[in-house]
XYZ file of C-alpha atoms in Angstrom:
768
model
C 42.783 -19.993 70.169
C 43.054 -19.754 66.356
C 41.728 -16.781 64.454
C 38.120 -16.968 63.261
C 38.787 -14.723 60.245
C 36.258 -15.549 57.538
C 35.968 -14.074 54.023
C 33.341 -11.340 53.823
C 31.149 -13.310 51.451
C 31.021 -16.416 53.677
C 28.705 -17.058 56.644
C 30.077 -17.060 60.171
C 29.400 -20.209 62.167
C 27.479 -19.558 65.400
C 28.543 -22.514 67.545
C 27.169 -23.581 70.906
C 27.884 -26.254 73.513
C 25.275 -28.681 74.847
C 25.444 -31.455 77.419
C 22.536 -33.888 77.480
C 22.958 -34.790 81.145
C 23.297 -31.220 82.383
C 20.831 -30.710 85.252
C 21.876 -27.385 86.731
C 21.666 -23.969 85.122
C 24.762 -22.606 83.427
C 26.676 -20.260 85.682
C 28.248 -17.010 84.539
C 31.749 -18.381 85.133
C 31.044 -21.540 83.112
C 29.623 -19.448 80.273
C 32.726 -17.269 80.273
C 35.024 -20.311 80.202
C 33.061 -21.730 77.288
C 33.273 -18.480 75.351
C 36.996 -18.255 76.076
C 37.393 -21.588 74.275
C 35.643 -20.163 71.221
C 32.004 -21.155 71.691
C 29.327 -18.531 71.099
C 26.574 -19.847 73.360
C 25.497 -22.653 75.682
C 22.299 -24.512 76.415
C 20.894 -24.539 79.916
C 18.011 -26.411 81.562
C 15.185 -24.170 82.717
C 14.319 -26.180 85.826
C 16.402 -28.434 88.038
C 16.173 -31.938 89.598
C 14.235 -30.551 92.576
C 11.331 -29.626 90.306
C 11.610 -32.982 88.539
C 11.354 -34.786 91.886
C 8.302 -32.751 92.864
C 6.473 -33.755 89.681
C 7.397 -37.429 90.058
C 6.269 -37.379 93.671
C 2.995 -35.784 92.661
C 2.231 -38.546 90.153
C 3.364 -41.366 92.449
C 1.325 -40.018 95.351
C -1.984 -40.977 93.752
C -3.316 -44.090 95.557
C -4.454 -46.912 93.245
C -8.229 -47.104 93.021
C -8.730 -43.547 94.251
C -10.848 -41.095 92.223
C -7.673 -39.279 91.239
C -6.269 -42.485 89.777
C -9.043 -42.438 87.190
C -8.801 -38.716 86.520
C -7.687 -36.859 83.453
C -5.813 -33.977 85.063
C -3.747 -33.131 88.086
C -2.694 -29.630 89.095
C 1.068 -29.111 89.212
C 2.005 -26.556 91.908
C 3.668 -23.375 90.616
C 7.438 -23.019 90.401
C 9.296 -21.956 93.507
C 12.724 -20.397 93.971
C 14.281 -23.828 94.560
C 12.950 -25.234 91.271
C 15.178 -23.124 89.025
C 18.427 -21.208 89.391
C 17.729 -19.059 86.332
C 17.440 -15.327 86.849
C 16.811 -12.454 84.465
C 20.093 -11.069 83.171
C 22.162 -10.051 80.164
C 23.878 -13.440 79.998
C 20.614 -15.068 78.943
C 21.161 -13.671 75.446
C 24.110 -16.101 75.124
C 22.177 -19.117 76.338
C 19.344 -21.205 74.949
C 16.842 -22.676 77.360
C 16.119 -26.410 77.297
C 12.735 -27.644 78.435
C 12.631 -30.769 80.572
C 13.236 -33.805 78.338
C 11.476 -36.120 80.800
C 7.932 -34.885 80.023
C 5.699 -36.792 77.600
C 3.372 -34.449 75.722
C 2.211 -37.294 73.480
C 1.419 -39.752 76.257
C -1.666 -41.933 75.679
C -2.495 -41.351 79.351
C -4.390 -38.032 79.615
C -3.114 -37.533 83.168
C 0.553 -37.796 82.138
C -0.092 -35.653 79.081
C -1.811 -33.010 81.221
C 1.036 -32.881 83.740
C 3.538 -32.658 80.876
C 1.683 -29.735 79.311
C 1.593 -27.897 82.636
C 5.333 -28.398 83.119
C 6.048 -27.134 79.596
C 3.866 -24.064 80.059
C 5.488 -23.230 83.392
C 8.983 -23.533 81.948
C 8.198 -21.467 78.864
C 6.508 -18.778 80.948
C 9.478 -18.556 83.310
C 12.023 -18.574 80.473
C 10.098 -15.757 78.840
C 10.128 -13.818 82.124
C 13.906 -14.284 82.392
C 14.413 -12.855 78.913
C 15.176 -15.968 76.890
C 14.426 -15.622 73.198
C 14.986 -19.255 72.172
C 13.971 -22.495 73.872
C 14.549 -26.097 72.791
C 11.706 -28.614 73.187
C 12.398 -32.326 72.755
C 10.469 -33.931 69.916
C 7.552 -36.326 70.548
C 8.265 -39.640 72.255
C 6.731 -41.648 69.419
C 7.911 -43.319 66.285
C 6.568 -41.449 63.341
C 4.129 -43.874 61.788
C 0.356 -44.145 61.356
C -0.028 -46.127 64.578
C 0.931 -43.059 66.614
C -0.808 -40.389 64.547
C -3.258 -39.472 67.312
C -0.455 -39.032 69.837
C 1.488 -36.882 67.417
C -1.464 -34.532 66.984
C -1.735 -34.324 70.775
C 1.907 -33.248 70.932
C 1.338 -30.676 68.170
C -1.652 -29.202 69.993
C 0.423 -28.781 73.154
C 3.095 -26.914 71.175
C 0.475 -24.627 69.652
C -0.879 -23.810 73.108
C 2.544 -23.012 74.507
C 3.301 -20.642 71.609
C 0.619 -18.436 73.141
C 2.311 -18.608 76.549
C 5.659 -17.124 75.570
C 4.683 -14.501 73.037
C 8.287 -13.406 72.427
C 9.981 -16.790 72.533
C 10.878 -18.932 69.547
C 10.472 -22.674 70.023
C 12.843 -25.138 68.420
C 11.516 -28.704 68.141
C 14.533 -30.986 68.424
C 14.261 -34.070 66.212
C 16.507 -36.719 64.669
C 17.089 -36.156 60.976
C 15.598 -39.552 60.137
C 13.536 -42.100 62.073
C 16.027 -44.923 62.566
C 16.887 -47.083 65.611
C 20.524 -45.963 65.612
C 19.362 -42.383 66.153
C 17.258 -43.124 69.239
C 18.530 -41.366 72.338
C 19.044 -43.204 75.591
C 15.966 -43.227 77.789
C 15.826 -40.109 79.916
C 16.258 -40.794 83.613
C 12.947 -40.219 85.399
C 10.928 -39.994 82.190
C 7.154 -39.840 82.510
C 6.708 -42.238 79.583
C 6.600 -45.433 81.739
C 4.148 -43.810 84.156
C 1.248 -44.035 81.724
C -1.557 -46.090 83.315
C -2.283 -49.546 81.962
C -5.869 -48.596 81.142
C -4.559 -46.184 78.498
C -1.561 -48.130 77.265
C -2.702 -50.084 74.224
C -0.702 -52.749 72.438
C 0.768 -50.117 70.102
C 1.867 -47.689 72.783
C 5.289 -49.167 73.479
C 5.502 -52.047 71.048
C 4.817 -51.448 67.405
C 6.169 -52.690 64.151
C 9.130 -50.333 63.848
C 9.961 -49.456 60.269
C 12.882 -47.328 59.254
C 11.524 -44.251 57.531
C 13.581 -41.641 55.748
C 10.672 -39.207 55.849
C 9.102 -40.312 59.133
C 10.632 -37.464 61.105
C 9.685 -34.976 58.414
C 6.099 -36.279 58.522
C 6.033 -35.615 62.259
C 7.460 -32.130 61.824
C 4.997 -31.354 59.036
C 2.103 -32.366 61.303
C 3.398 -30.205 64.157
C 3.934 -27.059 62.110
C 0.643 -27.541 60.223
C -1.289 -27.709 63.505
C 0.640 -24.613 64.600
C -0.387 -22.906 61.325
C 3.209 -22.301 60.232
C 3.954 -20.040 63.183
C 6.947 -17.778 62.450
C 8.203 -18.541 65.976
C 8.352 -22.294 65.429
C 11.609 -23.819 64.198
C 13.138 -27.245 63.868
C 16.462 -28.471 65.223
C 18.070 -31.531 63.634
C 20.279 -34.088 65.334
C 22.564 -35.435 62.635
C 22.996 -39.217 62.295
C 26.287 -40.997 61.782
C 25.085 -42.185 58.373
C 23.398 -39.407 56.415
C 20.235 -40.056 54.373
C 20.140 -39.578 50.581
C 20.368 -36.069 49.164
C 16.583 -35.659 48.578
C 16.050 -36.044 52.342
C 18.845 -33.588 53.105
C 17.310 -31.096 50.685
C 13.878 -31.615 52.225
C 15.225 -30.381 55.558
C 17.160 -27.629 53.803
C 13.801 -26.104 52.868
C 12.506 -26.061 56.442
C 12.894 -23.274 59.054
C 16.059 -24.807 60.477
C 17.327 -23.134 63.650
C 19.749 -25.691 65.132
C 22.066 -28.303 63.659
C 23.245 -30.688 66.379
C 26.556 -32.503 65.986
C 26.721 -35.356 68.541
C 30.131 -36.783 69.364
C 29.192 -40.040 67.624
C 29.359 -38.527 64.126
C 32.992 -37.433 64.471
C 35.669 -39.697 63.069
C 39.376 -39.741 63.853
C 41.988 -39.085 61.224
C 45.399 -40.775 61.176
C 46.635 -38.468 63.875
C 43.664 -39.210 66.106
C 42.223 -35.751 65.619
C 38.407 -35.528 65.357
C 37.099 -34.777 61.865
C 33.853 -35.069 59.919
C 33.289 -37.295 56.932
C 33.153 -35.693 53.499
C 29.395 -36.250 53.459
C 28.917 -34.395 56.744
C 31.186 -31.593 55.573
C 29.140 -31.211 52.404
C 25.898 -31.103 54.386
C 27.323 -28.463 56.715
C 28.480 -26.281 53.833
C 25.110 -26.699 52.114
C 23.059 -25.711 55.164
C 25.299 -22.763 55.965
C 24.348 -21.249 52.605
C 20.847 -20.603 53.899
C 19.787 -16.972 54.111
C 19.627 -17.445 57.888
C 22.186 -20.198 58.585
C 21.384 -22.602 61.424
C 23.273 -22.448 64.691
C 25.637 -25.339 65.287
C 25.339 -27.252 68.557
C 28.230 -29.454 69.653
C 26.491 -32.043 71.803
C 28.172 -34.119 74.497
C 31.631 -33.370 73.163
C 33.166 -32.910 76.621
C 35.848 -30.467 77.659
C 34.464 -28.141 80.305
C 32.873 -30.332 82.911
C 34.823 -33.489 82.083
C 38.519 -34.273 81.785
C 39.534 -33.473 78.234
C 42.006 -36.141 77.262
C 42.607 -38.353 74.283
C 40.290 -41.053 75.544
C 37.317 -38.737 76.000
C 37.759 -36.757 72.829
C 38.999 -39.288 70.322
C 36.330 -40.586 67.976
C 36.050 -43.854 66.132
C 39.364 -44.772 64.511
C 39.501 -45.911 60.928
C 38.013 -42.840 59.281
C 38.963 -41.935 55.739
C 41.874 -39.530 55.390
C 40.911 -35.906 55.973
C 43.094 -32.785 56.268
C 44.303 -32.116 59.788
C 43.429 -28.489 60.555
C 45.840 -27.940 63.442
C 48.628 -30.146 62.065
C 51.510 -30.634 64.495
C 50.460 -27.696 66.699
C 47.459 -29.657 67.973
C 49.324 -32.887 68.637
C 52.379 -33.276 70.843
C 54.173 -36.529 71.722
C 53.873 -37.479 75.378
C 56.788 -39.025 77.309
C 55.092 -42.419 77.053
C 55.079 -42.166 73.264
C 51.315 -41.674 73.157
C 49.681 -38.594 71.589
C 47.514 -36.372 73.710
C 45.499 -33.352 72.753
C 46.808 -30.038 73.975
C 43.794 -28.338 72.406
C 41.031 -28.231 75.066
C 38.331 -28.155 72.370
C 39.606 -30.046 69.296
C 36.126 -30.612 67.854
C 35.422 -26.889 67.990
C 38.830 -26.079 66.492
C 38.084 -28.414 63.609
C 34.666 -26.880 62.902
C 36.222 -23.405 63.012
C 38.737 -24.702 60.477
C 35.832 -25.694 58.223
C 34.367 -22.229 58.712
C 37.539 -20.617 57.363
C 37.721 -23.026 54.425
C 34.205 -22.977 53.036
C 33.853 -23.529 49.280
C 33.791 -20.239 47.346
C 30.388 -18.958 46.356
C 29.316 -18.946 42.717
C 28.698 -15.782 40.711
C 24.943 -16.308 41.019
C 25.165 -16.833 44.787
C 27.162 -13.638 45.205
C 24.790 -11.657 42.976
C 21.693 -12.898 44.790
C 23.046 -12.446 48.331
C 20.364 -10.730 50.391
C 17.584 -11.568 47.931
C 17.130 -15.214 48.941
C 13.503 -15.988 49.849
C 12.620 -12.296 49.544
C 9.199 -12.041 47.897
C 8.875 -9.253 45.339
C 5.799 -8.278 43.373
C 6.519 -8.410 39.613
C 7.250 -5.146 37.839
C 4.508 -3.417 35.885
C 6.597 -1.362 33.444
C 3.555 -0.465 31.332
C 1.850 1.387 34.172
C 4.867 2.423 36.262
C 8.016 4.296 35.306
C 11.024 2.469 36.710
C 13.606 4.211 38.856
C 17.242 4.397 37.793
C 18.316 2.006 40.561
C 15.996 -0.667 39.135
C 17.596 -0.349 35.706
C 21.005 -0.466 37.389
C 20.279 -3.836 39.013
C 19.369 -5.316 35.622
C 22.489 -3.892 33.986
C 24.847 -5.521 36.517
C 24.440 -8.854 34.756
C 26.888 -8.891 31.822
C 25.810 -12.322 30.560
C 22.415 -11.228 29.262
C 23.827 -8.296 27.318
C 26.717 -10.337 25.911
C 24.173 -12.827 24.556
C 22.051 -9.988 23.169
C 25.082 -8.546 21.390
C 25.838 -11.958 19.887
C 22.257 -12.285 18.666
C 22.229 -8.774 17.150
C 25.565 -9.358 15.430
C 24.399 -12.649 13.941
C 21.103 -11.088 12.806
C 22.986 -8.260 11.086
C 25.398 -10.738 9.487
C 22.469 -12.799 8.228
C 20.795 -9.694 6.799
C 23.949 -8.778 4.908
C 24.564 -12.356 3.741
C 21.059 -12.574 2.271
C 21.456 -9.236 0.460
C 18.347 -7.747 2.024
C 17.831 -4.054 1.471
C 17.464 -2.026 4.610
C 14.420 0.160 5.215
C 16.465 3.195 6.203
C 18.113 6.032 4.368
C 20.565 4.800 1.757
C 19.220 1.280 2.380
C 20.657 1.236 5.885
C 19.411 -1.482 8.220
C 16.937 0.113 10.611
C 17.531 -1.155 14.139
C 15.188 -0.059 16.935
C 15.383 -0.826 20.654
C 11.837 -0.809 22.024
C 11.950 -0.013 25.730
C 15.514 1.272 25.707
C 15.663 2.101 29.434
C 19.066 3.621 30.208
C 20.512 2.381 26.915
C 22.436 -0.886 27.488
C 20.905 -2.590 24.449
C 21.477 0.485 22.295
C 25.128 0.366 23.274
C 25.344 -3.345 22.461
C 23.588 -2.888 19.119
C 26.062 -0.184 18.085
C 28.957 -2.452 19.090
C 27.460 -5.323 17.056
C 27.099 -3.041 14.027
C 30.730 -1.975 14.308
C 31.889 -5.594 14.680
C 29.981 -6.764 11.586
C 30.539 -3.655 9.485
C 26.788 -3.227 9.033
C 25.443 0.196 8.077
C 22.625 0.841 10.512
C 20.111 3.519 11.321
C 19.669 3.367 15.099
C 16.483 4.242 16.989
C 15.781 4.131 20.738
C 12.143 4.199 21.887
C 11.399 4.745 25.586
C 8.164 5.812 27.286
C 9.748 6.701 30.647
C 10.308 10.494 30.426
C 13.091 10.320 33.007
C 15.013 7.609 31.171
C 14.431 9.595 27.945
C 16.445 12.483 29.387
C 19.367 10.145 30.135
C 19.173 8.598 26.665
C 19.440 12.050 25.107
C 22.562 12.714 27.156
C 24.080 9.370 26.125
C 23.319 10.166 22.485
C 25.033 13.525 22.736
C 28.054 12.536 24.831
C 28.645 8.863 24.035
C 26.966 7.926 20.767
C 27.868 11.108 18.855
C 24.292 11.745 17.793
C 24.097 8.467 15.868
C 20.865 7.420 17.598
C 17.408 8.898 17.148
C 15.785 8.934 20.582
C 11.980 8.881 20.792
C 9.875 9.424 23.906
C 6.889 7.183 23.215
C 5.089 4.012 24.182
C 6.305 1.456 21.654
C 2.699 0.504 20.884
C 1.781 4.025 19.765
C 5.048 4.713 17.979
C 4.382 4.936 14.246
C 7.879 3.997 13.195
C 10.948 5.872 11.908
C 9.919 9.293 10.688
C 10.494 10.159 7.068
C 10.063 13.707 5.733
C 10.072 15.199 2.255
C 13.375 16.810 3.071
C 15.481 13.804 4.098
C 18.474 16.006 4.778
C 16.543 17.631 7.588
C 15.765 14.289 9.252
C 18.766 14.176 11.553
C 17.862 17.505 13.091
C 14.701 16.187 14.693
C 14.176 13.775 17.596
C 10.416 14.017 18.088
C 7.228 13.055 16.279
C 5.549 16.441 16.385
C 5.548 17.386 12.686
C 2.297 17.650 10.783
C 1.155 14.405 9.192
C 0.898 15.989 5.743
C 4.687 16.452 5.590
C 5.716 13.304 7.432
C 5.634 9.611 6.540
C 6.817 6.674 8.588
C 9.176 3.894 7.632
C 9.678 0.361 8.837
C 12.038 -1.283 11.306
C 14.184 -4.160 10.096
C 15.386 -5.447 13.485
C 13.273 -4.785 16.582
C 15.094 -5.420 19.870
C 13.463 -5.574 23.283
C 14.143 -6.815 26.827
C 10.577 -7.044 28.086
C 10.729 -10.585 29.446
C 9.756 -11.233 33.051
C 10.546 -14.129 35.350
C 7.840 -16.268 33.729
C 8.572 -14.963 30.251
C 5.287 -13.240 29.501
C 4.366 -11.934 32.971
C 5.485 -8.353 32.243
C 3.277 -8.293 29.106
C 5.955 -8.787 26.499
C 3.386 -10.381 24.100
C 1.057 -7.385 24.364
C 3.892 -4.874 23.972
C 5.467 -6.545 20.951
C 2.074 -7.152 19.343
C 1.441 -3.415 19.665
C 4.782 -2.613 18.045
C 4.552 -5.205 15.275
C 3.039 -2.697 12.841
C 6.441 -0.961 12.531
C 8.291 -4.179 11.657
C 9.364 -4.841 8.069
C 6.597 -7.240 6.912
C 8.899 -9.143 4.578
C 12.200 -9.663 6.346
C 11.614 -8.083 9.750
C 13.437 -9.667 12.709
C 12.384 -9.609 16.331
C 14.968 -10.152 19.071
C 13.844 -12.187 20.977
C 11.943 -14.225 18.420
C 10.228 -16.605 20.888
C 10.006 -17.534 24.561
C 8.467 -20.347 26.572
C 7.190 -20.573 30.169
C 8.017 -23.599 32.355
C 6.677 -24.938 35.662
C 7.491 -27.406 38.418
C 5.892 -27.980 41.864
C 8.053 -27.173 44.879
C 8.036 -27.399 48.650
C 8.859 -23.997 50.133
C 7.470 -23.789 53.693
C 9.384 -20.599 54.491
C 7.766 -18.844 51.534
C 4.351 -20.183 52.534
C 4.813 -18.788 56.052
C 5.865 -15.427 54.579
C 2.849 -15.280 52.270
C 0.582 -16.271 55.162
C 1.969 -13.440 57.283
C 1.440 -10.947 54.458
C -2.158 -12.047 54.022
C -3.007 -10.580 57.431
C -2.689 -7.094 55.940
C -3.000 -7.876 52.226
C -5.904 -10.194 51.253
C -4.461 -10.627 47.742
C -1.112 -11.983 49.014
C -1.989 -15.726 48.703
C -2.994 -15.231 45.065
C -0.124 -13.027 43.950
C 2.655 -14.482 41.784
C 5.980 -13.361 43.245
C 9.468 -12.900 41.890
C 11.815 -14.576 44.350
C 15.340 -15.925 44.464
C 14.429 -19.508 45.346
C 17.006 -21.011 47.652
C 15.512 -22.880 50.616
C 13.135 -25.101 48.664
C 12.831 -28.684 47.521
C 11.932 -30.069 44.119
C 8.966 -32.400 44.544
C 9.080 -33.971 41.098
C 12.518 -35.228 40.117
C 13.989 -37.471 37.464
C 14.597 -40.164 40.097
C 13.807 -40.685 43.773
C 17.510 -40.434 44.621
C 17.997 -37.109 42.867
C 17.332 -33.727 44.440
C 18.948 -31.599 41.734
C 17.206 -32.890 38.606
C 13.691 -31.429 38.713
C 11.104 -32.339 36.145
C 9.997 -29.130 34.441
C 7.219 -28.920 31.861
C 6.664 -26.298 29.196
C 3.437 -24.388 29.799
C 3.158 -22.317 26.599
C 5.042 -20.381 23.952
C 4.933 -16.930 22.336
C 6.586 -16.062 19.010
C 7.356 -12.759 17.330
C 6.410 -11.500 14.848
C 3.069 -12.943 15.908
C 1.294 -14.925 13.209
C -1.988 -14.286 15.007
C -1.859 -10.625 14.003
C -0.869 -11.039 10.392
C 0.456 -7.982 8.616
C -0.498 -4.704 10.281
C -0.399 -1.620 8.135
C 1.665 1.389 9.020
C 0.140 3.667 11.595
C -2.182 1.099 13.117
C -0.388 0.741 16.418
C -2.420 1.111 19.552
C -1.679 3.163 22.587
C -4.574 2.033 24.773
C -5.875 -1.387 25.685
C -9.410 -0.557 24.500
C -8.254 -0.603 20.881
C -7.087 -4.208 20.701
C -8.524 -7.704 21.072
C -6.018 -9.617 23.162
C -7.703 -13.026 23.242
C -5.020 -14.545 21.030
C -2.604 -14.113 23.944
C -4.727 -16.166 26.380
C -3.298 -19.578 27.238
C -4.141 -22.791 29.143
C -2.041 -25.788 30.092
C -2.444 -28.998 32.098
C 0.800 -30.619 33.198
C 1.588 -33.851 35.040
C 4.427 -34.245 37.549
C 5.241 -37.695 39.005
C 6.354 -37.603 42.662
C 8.168 -40.642 44.030
C 8.458 -39.317 47.599
C 5.603 -37.897 49.624
C 5.610 -34.254 50.569
C 3.644 -31.023 50.653
C 3.319 -28.705 47.676
C 3.546 -25.056 48.722
C 3.386 -23.648 45.220
C 4.771 -23.662 41.706
C 8.154 -22.434 40.514
C 8.051 -20.654 37.166
C 10.947 -20.238 34.736
C 11.385 -19.263 31.098
C 13.582 -19.812 28.070
C 13.978 -17.525 25.096
C 15.565 -17.694 21.681
C 17.168 -14.362 20.831
C 18.460 -15.644 17.519
C 19.080 -19.107 16.138
C 21.574 -20.756 18.484
C 21.577 -17.867 20.970
C 19.340 -18.714 23.926
C 18.758 -17.572 27.483
C 17.333 -19.867 30.133
C 16.445 -19.559 33.816
C 15.618 -23.250 34.142
C 17.915 -24.660 36.843
C 18.632 -27.750 34.738
C 19.574 -25.820 31.577
C 20.826 -22.405 32.642
C 24.490 -23.403 32.881
C 24.252 -24.961 29.442
C 22.498 -22.090 27.658
C 23.412 -18.958 29.629
C 25.873 -19.793 32.423
C 26.043 -17.466 35.433
C 23.161 -15.320 34.218
C 21.520 -13.519 37.138
C 19.103 -11.035 35.556
C 15.948 -12.951 36.425
C 14.870 -14.702 39.596
C 12.198 -17.443 39.332
C 8.464 -16.840 39.666
C 6.570 -18.344 42.597
C 2.850 -19.129 42.372
C 1.789 -19.855 45.979
C -0.947 -22.172 47.228
C -3.174 -20.863 50.005
C -2.995 -24.227 51.776
C -0.083 -26.656 51.284
C -1.247 -29.728 49.399
C -0.026 -32.999 50.933
C 0.508 -36.010 48.677
C 1.641 -39.618 49.342
C 4.495 -41.629 47.855
C 4.236 -42.529 44.166
C 1.566 -39.988 43.331
C 1.097 -37.437 40.557
C 0.591 -33.698 40.841
C -1.421 -32.225 37.998
C -1.078 -28.498 37.446
C -3.748 -26.472 35.665
C -2.775 -22.939 34.699
C -4.442 -20.217 32.687
C -3.181 -16.926 31.264
C -6.319 -14.798 31.207
C -7.110 -11.436 29.642
C -10.109 -9.123 29.301
C -8.373 -6.899 26.715
C -7.499 -4.363 29.427
C -5.366 -6.443 31.768
C -3.695 -9.840 32.078
C -3.633 -12.249 35.036
C -2.970 -15.885 35.922
C -5.113 -18.609 37.447
C -3.795 -21.908 38.803
C -4.998 -25.076 40.503
C -3.154 -28.234 41.598
C -4.611 -31.751 41.937
C -3.221 -34.948 43.508
C -3.771 -38.328 41.838
C -2.611 -41.830 42.792
C -3.157 -45.353 41.527
C -5.166 -47.482 43.936
C -6.063 -51.040 43.001
C -5.306 -50.253 39.379
C -7.550 -47.195 39.309
C -6.521 -43.560 39.076
C -7.987 -41.779 42.096
C -7.950 -38.087 42.871
C -6.812 -37.632 46.467
C -6.856 -33.875 46.792
C -7.234 -30.547 45.078
C -6.176 -27.003 45.860
C -8.376 -23.959 45.535
C -8.557 -22.172 42.210
C -6.174 -19.255 42.655
C -6.509 -16.060 40.620
C -4.286 -12.980 40.484
C -6.999 -10.916 38.787
C -7.183 -8.385 41.634
C -3.509 -7.607 41.083
C -3.561 -8.047 37.325
C -1.076 -6.362 34.988
C -2.765 -3.484 33.176
C -2.201 -3.182 29.475
């Protein structure tokens, strides 16, 4: 068996073996043989044919015309020792239970549906007793259209009930990726579907107008998990088709709680040597899904090998596939005496998938940086009311891109100042440069480097309110910056500016603002630098902070870096995040109305440039802030404010109403928020997924903002989502409010189909 060595930064494939026709429980010896081949787990039926026969006999024993034949329920006797060979044991951790595929939870006949529910509950209860943690349940025996909506809800209700039976078991609903005739499984032998009584079988029960639907299966899944209130123990397993759907459908499933990815033998091709391989499209899908924070388990279904003769005829796939690299090369193929090629590898399909595991595409810089943070909800920082720890600053400083761009902007601002012959506000007409919110000093360091590169004569100030960071800045100034920086421990809003005394020669000896006002005056800052932007631009109160510091800025030529920033929105489907927020709300009532910082990964863009595109989201600008702020005008020296009660902040309130066309139906779980900023003309940072690589490639300092919806908002094909968002303030704190509406054109009229609640983060507002 070949080595499974995988680079540390790549996921390990957890691969299992499944046989559709398996009727007996997996023995210990069979499990060991499977693992010796390189598989990690197997699937095993929970009950056996004896139990199946008992249930069929029970249903067939009802005489026609008897009272029972018109009944709605029939008691299924409990399991006996001959109904299942499963026993509690350690080996159950390497097996996944499979519920009987012959039941029909969605049967139109209440008697068949009742018997099916009893069978499912018995099997789940026994699997739970035996120590199974995962069980596979076959998806509903209906095509996923409006004609079968009532039956689908019946199936969903049965799943919700059984979640309460096995309190420690996770259920995986096994479904085809798309609703298409070529993906239909063969009819299960002994299925209860045909046993539905004629009185309950309507014309649509078995014969309906079958329409291929790319989202039909997803619709069914969405109904099931909605009825089950997004249970954290409910997952979906996908059976891949031979012909994959368009990328938007693949991305839709990428956002779901995907537990299993089933590879049937029919999707494997044969390369020129007859060795089984996957198409490039299937390889790409596999690599995409394995990038999930919790990668799905791979199930090799009906591949053969253990319980069947493993020869070329049984393992070879359809010939005529496009050329693909042969992973085992000549070692896997040996010429037979007859001149024919036979496989010496007992599990060539597994060997090939392990080959793909070792040759996954390398991860990007952003993917490596964000590893471990995917889908992890974080409350935004409140730097005005909380002093950050050193480790928090350290995370920010690991991203070199942001600081390289800042250094470029500072250098160009200094060059522009010199080119325009502006006089500096400092001693000897030096250019006064101040970093407001200096933290541990990365921007101070970059500003000094920019000054050296441009030859500008600067007077450097570092203002920081965090007393702990202030201590570190003093050390940096003494040991690294040679005392060239004046470090001030102050809130930037209450800082009065660079101190000037009657005795200028004595200025360098002081680093505090404690002198008497009658001997001290305060100068202006020519270039004010800050890194106060949050994931949504203004969510960490950058407008309020820079407004409060604007009084120190040179009123004639003063420069703010950044000089402006804009907030951007787009609706997304993120069911995993919704489930996480829902779970948090059990202990935190404010959770559903809290904007979160999160590394979005398993999500889908609901509004895209075209129906065939999954990677071109439509984003709209919500609002903009500029500095220096024209709303404040010129503020005289000394009029900064240190408390929120001294300022009217209504000029920083905002409102926007944005429209997002949605070609494909879906469910909106919330809004993704991004921002862009101009540091200096031509020097921009962007977190927008469609512009980041153009404006600030590989930048990882900010994760997106997520504004959740309490209840996912479903919308049909060709509809419009309209987002209403407010930035509110009461002059003491700032918060957001948001609401989403659904509109569609019906008979030439614009009709509102739905509306979310008005969400407000006021209870967790940012204090000024």
